[in-house]
Every structure is written in C-alpha cells, then in structure tokens.
Amino acid sequence: MTDPAIDHDNSYAELLGSDDSQWAFGHDFEDPLAGVDTSVPEGLDAGELAQECLRLGDDALVLSHRLSQWCSHAPDLELDIALANIALDLLGQARLLLARAAAADPSVVPVLPEGSPVPAEDALAYFREAAAFRCSRLVELENGDFAQTTARLLLVASARLAEFERLREHADPVLVAIAAKGVKELTYHRDFAAQWFVTLAQGTAESRRRLEAGLAAVWPYREAVEPAVTQVLTVAEVDEPTAGRSVSRGHTEALSRLLAEMQVVARAHPRGQW
Amino acid sequence: MVSARSIAAEVRDPEMPMLTLEDLGVLREVEADGRTVTVTITPTYSGCPAMATMRDDLVHRLADAGYDARVRVSLTPAWSTDWISERGRQALREHGLSAPGPAPSHDGPIPLTLLPTARAVTCPQCGSPRTELTSEFGATACKALYRCTDCLEPFEHVKEI
C-alpha cells in the first residue's frame, strides 16, 4: 500500500518544489473551480448572481466557523467529530460559492497589496469588513450550549436544504452544480440536528429545559420555518416559541467578534507565504 | 510509453489508499494531446481536503512518466458512492471497511430521518450481520462509525451519498 513516490505521512513534503503560490492561510492552493466554465449565462445579472453567491457562501462560512469552535469541546468525541465534519462540508460549500461570486463579478473581491498570493475566495473570507458580509443573523449568534447549537443547526440546515433544492432550477449552471452537491451533504446535517433535537427533548428534565431555552434564544432570528422543523417539533413535543421575529437590521455584534478572531492573522500577513 | 489514462487510473486516494481514483469514481476524464494531458476529477464532498493531494499526485505521477498534466474540476454530475467500482468495494472489505449500499434517490422533497439510518451492514472483520451505528460521522467526511455486537470490533462504513 505504501507508495515510496508519495509521502502522505509528511504534510510538508508535498509543499516543497511546487510552483503554486502558497499563501500561508488558505486550506488549499488550487482554485476550487479550476476548469469549470464560469461565464455568466446571458440574461443573468452578474452583480446579482455574485451577491446571491455571497449570501449563500457567507452563511456557510460563518456557521462553519461557529461549528468548528466546538472542536475539542463537544459533549463527547463522536459529537466533536460530527460537528467538525459538518463544519468541513460547509467550508467546502463556502469556498465554491465565494469563488463563484468572485468569478461572476470580480469587483466584489477586496483589493489587496500588490504581490499578495491570496486567492479570491480567501480574500473574500479574510479581508472584508463585517458590513460587507451577506450572512443571516441566525448563523452569527454565539454557540451557546450543545442544545442551542442543535436548535440553530436544525433551523439553518432545514432552510438551507430547502433552498438548495430550489437552486437546482437556477439559471446559473455553476450554482446548480454546487447546490446539487450540497443537497446530499445538508441531508445528513439536517438529520443529525433533528435526531439530537428529539433526543434532547425526550432525555432528562435538564436536557429538555436546555433545549427549549436554546430554541427560544435562536427562534427570533429564524427566516422561513420549514415543514421539516415543524415535524421535528411535533415529534419532540416541543411548542414553537412565542417570540416574534427580530426586526433589527444589520449584523449582530457577535459577527464582529467572530471575524476579529477568524481574520486577524491573515490580515496581519497579507503577503504571508510558506 | 504507458498511456496517461492508465497512470492516472492507478493514483490512489490519500485517505482510503486501498482505492485508486478510478475505483473511487472521482476520475472523470483523461484527455491526452501528445505529452499534454488534462485530467478531470470530481470532489467526493464539497470540503474534501484530499482534493489538493489527489491533484498533486496526478501531476507528479504523470510528470514522472513524461507527461505535462493539468487537473480540472468537474462539479456535475455530483459524485455518488454508486460510482465506487466492484473492485473498489472488494478492496474496502479486504481492508476492514464496510462498502456503501445503494445511494438514496428521491422524487420530490427529501424526507427527514428521525431514527438512525437503517442499513444492512455486515462486520468486515467477522462477517456478522449484527452491527450497530456508533456515529453517522467518522474520521473523514465519507465514513460512518460502526461496531460489531458479536466480535465487538469497531469499523468504518463508507456512507451512501
């Protein structure tokens, strides 16, 4: 099984001797849309398409970061791994969507110092101010405890799965392809959140109390309540919280703190290479 | 000279090295024009971190054979575990992994699953059909964790997608 020509046990070996620009903070060195036809179909407004991709990509990026904050803190090892896996899927969706936004309308990409090797999707992730993000307030909120994280994930994954199913009819074939792939992943995410929602609701008095408190904390930030969410609440015998929708506009303060943590090293070293 | 297609087909998946990229079904196309080769691969999952390694391995192995290779990505149709070849499934079992069943297909909205995913999973160690799901998410995005209730060994199942 071992292949002497390829040393997968040494993460650094593959970095040496390559001609690719190796920016220090990216997760990969290749355009995730390499070779994909990214021309915008006739009749579609490139600027609007880019904004749509930014909204979908930013939701994925910010929720991915929130979920990755559970790494080594989850209630048990299996949950730690599950949350990291879901975060990784969302990060992959974010990369594709931000790269698609940049290809559709390059003017959305922040201008970086000359000589910076930062690829477009990373420039969008690391070098935009909070005000330029298009994500929903729901994904920005702090994690709270595991019950609150579960309640938020149920709302977001249900809405995102429904939206991605609709996107398969979109006029942009790149967005259609990203959505078709994402549907398969989001199906697992929604089931994970739904199963844990029911488990916590039917567990102990304390797990139920925490779940109801967590749901009440995120409920005002919901957008559409999907039929799947109603179904889960019914099975779990949890009433919809009575709170109305939050009417505030703009981003939460939590997003600024999240971005400060996520962006600080990249912003300090915009030309950073290894 | 060995054909570019056969070199690309033998490059292995870095995370499940018992599988070649061809057995895994991620190798979509190899187009050779003299010594210039374009290889098309498709990601298993959107965030699969092995994509960069697959790309580098393809470029290096083809370069060793005298080819100048470019790797491009194809997103559609989305990868499915149904594309894992019979030889690949056999290799998974021989290495203690459980191969995926048929991928789910849906007409209309995707139904919610509130019980652990029901699968007829056989223990790849002892062959017992008595197995239980430990976690739907494993060490890589494509695997679930299982346990055999007869031999008690844990094992990984490549989950249907």
Coordinates of C-alpha atoms in Angstrom, one line a residue:
Chain A
M1 CA 0.0 0.0 0.0
T2 CA 2.9 2.4 0.7
D3 CA 4.0 4.3 -2.3
P4 CA 7.6 5.5 -2.0
A5 CA 7.0 8.2 -4.5
I6 CA 4.2 9.8 -2.5
D7 CA 4.8 10.6 1.2
H8 CA 1.3 11.2 2.7
D9 CA 2.6 10.9 6.2
N10 CA 4.6 14.2 5.8
S11 CA 2.3 17.1 5.2
Y12 CA 5.1 19.3 4.3
A13 CA 6.7 17.1 1.7
E14 CA 4.0 18.0 -0.9
L15 CA 4.5 21.7 -0.3
L16 CA 8.1 21.6 -1.5
G17 CA 9.1 22.0 -5.1
S18 CA 5.6 23.1 -6.3
D19 CA 5.2 26.2 -8.5
D20 CA 1.9 27.1 -7.0
S21 CA 1.7 30.3 -5.0
Q22 CA 1.4 29.0 -1.5
W23 CA -0.4 31.5 0.6
A24 CA 0.1 30.8 4.3
F25 CA -3.6 30.7 5.4
G26 CA -5.5 29.0 2.7
H27 CA -6.7 25.5 3.1
D28 CA -5.7 24.5 -0.5
F29 CA -3.7 26.0 -3.3
E30 CA -5.9 25.4 -6.2
D31 CA -8.9 27.3 -7.5
P32 CA -11.9 25.1 -6.4
L33 CA -13.5 25.9 -9.8
A34 CA -10.4 25.1 -11.9
G35 CA -11.5 24.3 -15.4
V36 CA -15.2 25.0 -14.7
D37 CA -16.9 27.3 -17.2
T38 CA -17.7 30.3 -15.0
S39 CA -19.0 32.6 -17.7
V40 CA -22.4 34.1 -16.6
P41 CA -25.3 32.9 -18.8
E42 CA -26.9 35.5 -21.0
G43 CA -29.9 37.2 -19.3
L44 CA -28.5 36.8 -15.8
D45 CA -27.2 39.8 -14.0
A46 CA -23.6 39.1 -12.9
G47 CA -23.7 41.5 -10.0
E48 CA -26.9 40.0 -8.6
L49 CA -25.6 36.5 -9.1
A50 CA -22.4 37.4 -7.2
Q51 CA -24.5 38.8 -4.3
E52 CA -26.6 35.7 -4.2
C53 CA -23.5 33.5 -4.0
L54 CA -22.0 35.7 -1.3
R55 CA -25.1 35.4 0.8
L56 CA -25.1 31.6 0.5
G57 CA -21.3 31.4 0.9
D58 CA -21.2 33.7 3.9
D59 CA -23.9 31.7 5.7
A60 CA -21.8 28.6 5.2
L61 CA -18.5 30.2 6.1
V62 CA -19.8 31.8 9.3
L63 CA -21.7 28.7 10.5
S64 CA -18.7 26.6 9.7
H65 CA -16.6 28.8 11.9
R66 CA -19.1 28.6 14.7
L67 CA -19.3 24.8 14.5
S68 CA -15.5 24.5 14.4
Q69 CA -15.4 26.3 17.7
W70 CA -16.8 23.1 19.2
C71 CA -13.6 21.3 18.2
S72 CA -12.3 19.5 21.4
H73 CA -15.2 21.0 23.5
A74 CA -18.2 18.9 22.4
P75 CA -20.0 16.6 24.9
D76 CA -18.3 13.5 23.6
L77 CA -15.8 12.5 21.0
E78 CA -18.3 11.4 18.4
L79 CA -20.1 14.7 18.6
D80 CA -16.8 16.5 18.3
I81 CA -16.1 14.6 15.1
A82 CA -19.6 15.1 13.7
L83 CA -19.7 18.8 14.3
A84 CA -16.2 19.1 12.7
N85 CA -17.4 17.1 9.7
I86 CA -20.4 19.3 9.2
A87 CA -18.2 22.4 9.5
L88 CA -15.9 21.0 6.8
D89 CA -18.8 20.4 4.4
L90 CA -20.0 23.9 5.0
L91 CA -16.5 25.3 4.5
G92 CA -16.3 23.5 1.2
Q93 CA -19.6 24.9 0.1
A94 CA -18.4 28.4 1.2
R95 CA -15.2 28.1 -0.9
L96 CA -17.1 27.1 -4.0
L97 CA -19.7 29.8 -3.6
L98 CA -17.2 32.6 -2.8
A99 CA -15.1 31.5 -5.8
R100 CA -18.3 31.6 -7.9
A101 CA -19.1 35.1 -6.7
A102 CA -15.6 36.3 -7.5
A103 CA -15.7 34.8 -11.0
A104 CA -19.1 36.3 -11.7
D105 CA -18.3 39.8 -10.5
P106 CA -14.6 40.4 -9.7
S107 CA -15.4 43.8 -8.3
V108 CA -16.7 42.2 -5.1
V109 CA -13.2 40.9 -4.2
P110 CA -11.3 43.2 -1.8
V111 CA -8.2 44.8 -3.3
L112 CA -5.0 43.5 -1.6
P113 CA -1.4 44.8 -1.6
E114 CA 0.5 44.1 -4.8
G115 CA 2.2 40.8 -4.7
S116 CA -0.3 39.2 -2.3
P117 CA -0.8 35.5 -3.3
V118 CA -4.3 35.4 -1.6
P119 CA -6.8 33.6 -3.9
A120 CA -10.2 35.4 -4.5
E121 CA -12.3 33.2 -2.1
D122 CA -9.8 33.7 0.7
A123 CA -9.7 37.5 0.0
L124 CA -13.5 37.5 0.4
A125 CA -13.3 35.4 3.6
Y126 CA -10.5 37.2 5.3
F127 CA -10.4 40.8 4.1
R128 CA -14.0 42.0 4.1
E129 CA -15.4 44.1 7.0
A130 CA -18.5 42.8 8.8
A131 CA -20.7 45.3 7.0
A132 CA -19.8 43.6 3.6
F133 CA -20.9 40.2 4.8
R134 CA -24.2 38.9 3.5
C135 CA -24.9 36.2 6.0
S136 CA -28.0 35.9 8.2
R137 CA -28.0 37.0 11.8
L138 CA -29.0 33.4 12.8
V139 CA -25.6 31.9 11.8
E140 CA -23.7 34.7 13.6
L141 CA -25.0 34.1 17.1
E142 CA -22.7 32.6 19.7
N143 CA -23.0 28.8 20.0
G144 CA -24.5 28.7 23.5
D145 CA -24.6 25.1 24.8
F146 CA -24.9 22.0 22.7
A147 CA -28.7 22.2 22.9
Q148 CA -28.7 25.7 21.4
T149 CA -26.2 24.7 18.8
T150 CA -28.5 21.8 17.8
A151 CA -31.6 24.1 17.7
R152 CA -29.8 26.6 15.4
L153 CA -28.4 23.8 13.2
L154 CA -31.9 22.4 12.8
L155 CA -33.2 25.7 11.6
V156 CA -30.3 26.6 9.3
A157 CA -29.8 23.1 7.8
S158 CA -33.6 22.8 7.1
A159 CA -33.8 26.2 5.4
R160 CA -30.6 25.7 3.5
L161 CA -31.5 22.2 2.3
A162 CA -34.9 23.6 1.0
E163 CA -33.2 26.5 -0.6
F164 CA -30.5 24.3 -2.3
E165 CA -33.3 22.0 -3.6
R166 CA -34.9 25.1 -5.2
L167 CA -31.5 26.3 -6.6
R168 CA -31.3 23.2 -8.8
E169 CA -33.6 25.1 -11.1
H170 CA -31.4 28.2 -11.1
A171 CA -30.3 29.8 -14.4
D172 CA -26.6 29.6 -13.5
P173 CA -25.2 26.1 -14.1
V174 CA -22.3 26.5 -11.7
L175 CA -24.7 27.4 -8.8
V176 CA -26.9 24.4 -9.9
A177 CA -23.9 22.1 -9.6
I178 CA -22.8 23.5 -6.2
A179 CA -26.4 23.1 -4.9
A180 CA -26.9 19.6 -6.2
K181 CA -23.8 18.5 -4.4
G182 CA -24.7 20.4 -1.2
V183 CA -28.2 18.8 -1.0
K184 CA -26.6 15.4 -0.3
E185 CA -24.4 16.9 2.5
L186 CA -27.2 19.0 4.0
T187 CA -29.5 16.0 4.2
Y188 CA -27.0 14.4 6.7
H189 CA -26.7 17.8 8.6
R190 CA -30.5 18.1 9.0
D191 CA -30.9 14.5 10.1
F192 CA -28.1 14.9 12.6
A193 CA -29.7 18.1 14.1
A194 CA -33.2 16.6 14.0
Q195 CA -32.2 13.4 15.8
W196 CA -30.4 15.2 18.5
F197 CA -33.2 17.7 18.9
V198 CA -35.6 14.8 19.6
T199 CA -33.1 13.0 21.8
L200 CA -32.5 16.1 24.0
A201 CA -36.3 16.8 24.1
Q202 CA -37.0 13.3 25.3
G203 CA -34.0 12.9 27.5
T204 CA -33.9 14.3 31.1
A205 CA -35.7 17.3 32.5
E206 CA -32.5 19.2 32.3
S207 CA -31.8 18.3 28.7
R208 CA -35.3 19.4 27.8
R209 CA -35.0 22.6 29.7
R210 CA -31.8 23.5 27.9
L211 CA -33.2 22.6 24.5
E212 CA -36.3 24.8 25.0
A213 CA -34.1 27.6 26.2
G214 CA -31.7 27.2 23.3
L215 CA -34.6 27.1 20.8
A216 CA -36.1 30.2 22.3
A217 CA -32.7 32.0 22.0
V218 CA -32.3 31.4 18.3
W219 CA -36.0 31.5 17.3
P220 CA -36.3 35.3 16.8
Y221 CA -33.6 35.0 14.1
R222 CA -35.3 32.4 12.0
E223 CA -36.3 33.1 8.4
A224 CA -38.7 30.6 7.0
V225 CA -39.8 27.7 9.3
E226 CA -39.6 24.7 7.0
P227 CA -42.1 21.8 7.3
A228 CA -39.3 19.6 8.5
V229 CA -38.8 21.8 11.5
T230 CA -42.5 21.7 12.4
Q231 CA -42.3 17.9 12.0
V232 CA -39.3 17.7 14.4
L233 CA -41.0 19.9 17.0
T234 CA -44.2 17.8 16.8
V235 CA -42.2 14.5 17.3
A236 CA -40.2 16.1 20.1
E237 CA -43.4 17.5 21.7
V238 CA -41.8 21.0 21.9
D239 CA -44.0 24.0 21.3
E240 CA -43.0 26.7 18.9
P241 CA -41.6 29.6 21.0
T242 CA -43.9 32.5 21.1
A243 CA -41.3 35.2 20.3
G244 CA -41.8 37.1 17.1
R245 CA -39.2 37.7 14.5
S246 CA -36.3 40.0 15.5
V247 CA -36.8 43.2 13.5
S248 CA -33.3 44.6 13.9
R249 CA -31.3 45.2 10.7
G250 CA -27.7 44.8 10.0
H251 CA -25.3 42.3 11.7
T252 CA -25.0 41.3 15.3
E253 CA -22.1 42.3 17.4
A254 CA -21.3 38.6 17.6
L255 CA -20.2 38.7 13.9
S256 CA -17.6 41.4 14.6
R257 CA -16.0 39.3 17.3
L258 CA -16.1 36.1 15.2
L259 CA -14.4 37.9 12.2
A260 CA -11.8 39.5 14.5
E261 CA -10.8 36.0 15.6
M262 CA -11.1 34.4 12.1
Q263 CA -9.3 37.2 10.2
V264 CA -6.6 38.6 12.5
V265 CA -3.7 36.5 11.4
A266 CA -4.4 36.7 7.7
R267 CA -4.9 40.5 7.9
A268 CA -1.6 40.9 9.7
H269 CA 0.3 39.0 7.0
P270 CA -1.5 39.6 3.6
R271 CA 1.7 38.6 1.8
G272 CA 2.3 35.6 4.1
Q273 CA 3.8 32.6 2.3
W274 CA 5.4 29.3 3.2
Chain B
M1 CA 5.1 4.9 -23.2
V2 CA 2.4 4.0 -20.7
S3 CA -0.9 5.7 -21.5
A4 CA -1.8 8.7 -19.4
R5 CA -5.1 7.2 -18.7
S6 CA -3.6 4.1 -17.1
I7 CA -1.2 6.2 -15.0
A8 CA -4.0 8.5 -13.8
A9 CA -6.3 5.5 -13.1
E10 CA -3.7 3.9 -10.7
V11 CA -3.2 7.0 -8.5
R12 CA -4.6 6.2 -5.1
D13 CA -7.0 8.1 -2.8
P14 CA -4.8 9.6 0.1
E15 CA -7.5 8.9 2.7
M16 CA -8.5 5.4 1.6
P17 CA -5.3 4.2 -0.2
M18 CA -6.8 0.8 -0.9
L19 CA -8.8 2.6 -3.6
T20 CA -7.5 4.0 -6.9
L21 CA -9.1 7.2 -8.1
E22 CA -10.7 5.2 -10.8
D23 CA -12.2 2.7 -8.3
L24 CA -13.4 5.6 -6.1
G25 CA -15.1 7.1 -9.2
V26 CA -13.6 10.5 -8.9
L27 CA -11.6 10.2 -12.1
R28 CA -13.9 11.5 -14.8
E29 CA -11.8 12.1 -17.9
V30 CA -8.2 11.9 -19.1
E31 CA -7.6 13.7 -22.4
A32 CA -4.1 13.4 -23.9
D33 CA -2.7 15.5 -26.7
G34 CA 0.8 14.2 -27.2
R35 CA 2.5 14.8 -23.9
T36 CA 0.0 17.3 -22.7
V37 CA -2.7 15.8 -20.5
T38 CA -5.9 17.2 -19.0
V39 CA -7.3 15.1 -16.1
T40 CA -10.8 15.8 -14.8
I41 CA -11.7 14.8 -11.3
T42 CA -14.8 15.5 -9.2
P43 CA -14.8 16.1 -5.4
T44 CA -16.5 13.4 -3.2
Y45 CA -17.7 16.1 -0.7
S46 CA -17.6 19.9 -1.2
G47 CA -15.0 20.3 1.6
C48 CA -13.0 17.1 0.8
P49 CA -9.4 18.1 1.8
A50 CA -8.0 15.2 -0.2
M51 CA -8.7 17.0 -3.5
A52 CA -5.4 19.0 -3.3
T53 CA -3.4 15.9 -2.7
M54 CA -5.1 14.0 -5.5
R55 CA -4.3 16.8 -7.8
D56 CA -0.7 17.0 -6.8
D57 CA -0.3 13.2 -7.0
L58 CA -1.8 13.1 -10.5
V59 CA 0.5 15.9 -11.7
H60 CA 3.6 14.2 -10.2
R61 CA 2.9 10.7 -11.3
L62 CA 2.2 11.9 -14.9
A63 CA 5.3 14.1 -14.8
D64 CA 7.3 11.0 -13.8
A65 CA 6.0 9.3 -16.9
G66 CA 6.9 12.3 -19.2
Y67 CA 3.5 14.0 -19.3
D68 CA 2.7 17.6 -18.6
A69 CA -0.6 17.4 -16.8
R70 CA -3.3 19.9 -15.8
V71 CA -6.1 18.9 -13.5
R72 CA -9.5 20.4 -13.8
V73 CA -12.6 20.0 -11.6
S74 CA -16.0 18.8 -12.6
L75 CA -18.8 19.5 -10.3
T76 CA -21.6 18.0 -12.2
P77 CA -23.0 15.4 -12.0
A78 CA -22.3 15.3 -8.3
W79 CA -20.2 12.3 -7.1
S80 CA -22.1 9.3 -5.8
T81 CA -20.9 6.2 -3.9
D82 CA -22.7 4.3 -6.6
W83 CA -19.6 5.1 -8.7
I84 CA -17.3 3.1 -6.5
S85 CA -16.3 0.1 -8.7
E86 CA -16.9 -3.6 -7.7
R87 CA -13.1 -3.9 -7.4
G88 CA -13.1 -0.9 -5.1
R89 CA -15.8 -2.4 -2.9
Q90 CA -13.8 -5.6 -2.7
A91 CA -10.7 -3.7 -1.7
L92 CA -12.6 -1.8 1.0
R93 CA -13.8 -5.1 2.5
E94 CA -10.4 -6.6 2.4
H95 CA -9.1 -3.7 4.4
G96 CA -11.7 -3.8 7.1
L97 CA -14.1 -1.2 5.8
S98 CA -17.7 -1.7 5.0
A99 CA -18.7 -0.8 1.5
P100 CA -21.7 1.5 0.8
G101 CA -25.1 0.2 -0.2
P102 CA -27.1 1.9 -3.0
A103 CA -27.2 5.7 -2.7
P104 CA -30.6 7.1 -1.8
S105 CA -32.6 8.7 -4.6
H106 CA -35.6 10.9 -4.2
D107 CA -38.5 12.2 -6.2
G108 CA -39.7 15.4 -4.6
P109 CA -38.7 16.7 -1.2
I110 CA -36.1 14.7 0.8
P111 CA -37.7 13.0 3.7
L112 CA -36.5 13.7 7.3
T113 CA -34.9 10.7 9.0
L114 CA -35.5 10.8 12.8
L115 CA -34.2 7.3 13.5
P116 CA -30.6 6.3 13.0
T117 CA -30.1 5.4 9.3
A118 CA -31.2 1.8 8.7
R119 CA -28.6 -0.1 6.8
A120 CA -27.8 -3.8 6.4
V121 CA -24.2 -3.5 7.4
T122 CA -22.1 -6.7 7.8
C123 CA -19.0 -6.7 10.0
P124 CA -16.0 -6.7 7.7
Q125 CA -13.9 -8.5 10.4
C126 CA -16.1 -11.5 11.3
G127 CA -19.0 -11.3 8.8
S128 CA -21.7 -11.0 11.4
P129 CA -24.8 -9.1 10.3
R130 CA -25.3 -7.9 14.0
T131 CA -23.8 -4.4 13.9
E132 CA -24.8 -1.1 15.4
L133 CA -24.2 2.5 14.4
T134 CA -21.8 4.4 16.7
S135 CA -21.8 7.7 14.8
E136 CA -23.0 8.9 11.4
F137 CA -19.8 10.9 11.1
G138 CA -16.3 9.4 11.2
A139 CA -12.7 10.3 10.7
T140 CA -13.3 11.5 7.1
A141 CA -16.4 13.1 5.6
C142 CA -17.3 9.9 3.7
K143 CA -17.4 7.4 6.6
A144 CA -19.7 6.5 9.5
L145 CA -18.6 4.6 12.6
Y146 CA -20.0 1.2 13.4
R147 CA -19.4 -1.6 15.9
C148 CA -20.0 -5.3 15.6
T149 CA -22.0 -6.6 18.5
D150 CA -20.6 -10.2 18.0
C151 CA -16.9 -9.7 17.7
L152 CA -17.1 -6.2 19.3
E153 CA -14.7 -4.7 16.9
P154 CA -15.3 -1.1 15.7
F155 CA -15.2 -0.5 12.0
E156 CA -15.9 2.2 9.4
H157 CA -18.7 2.2 6.8
V158 CA -18.4 4.3 3.7
K159 CA -21.8 6.0 3.8
E160 CA -24.2 6.3 0.9
I161 CA -24.3 9.6 -0.8

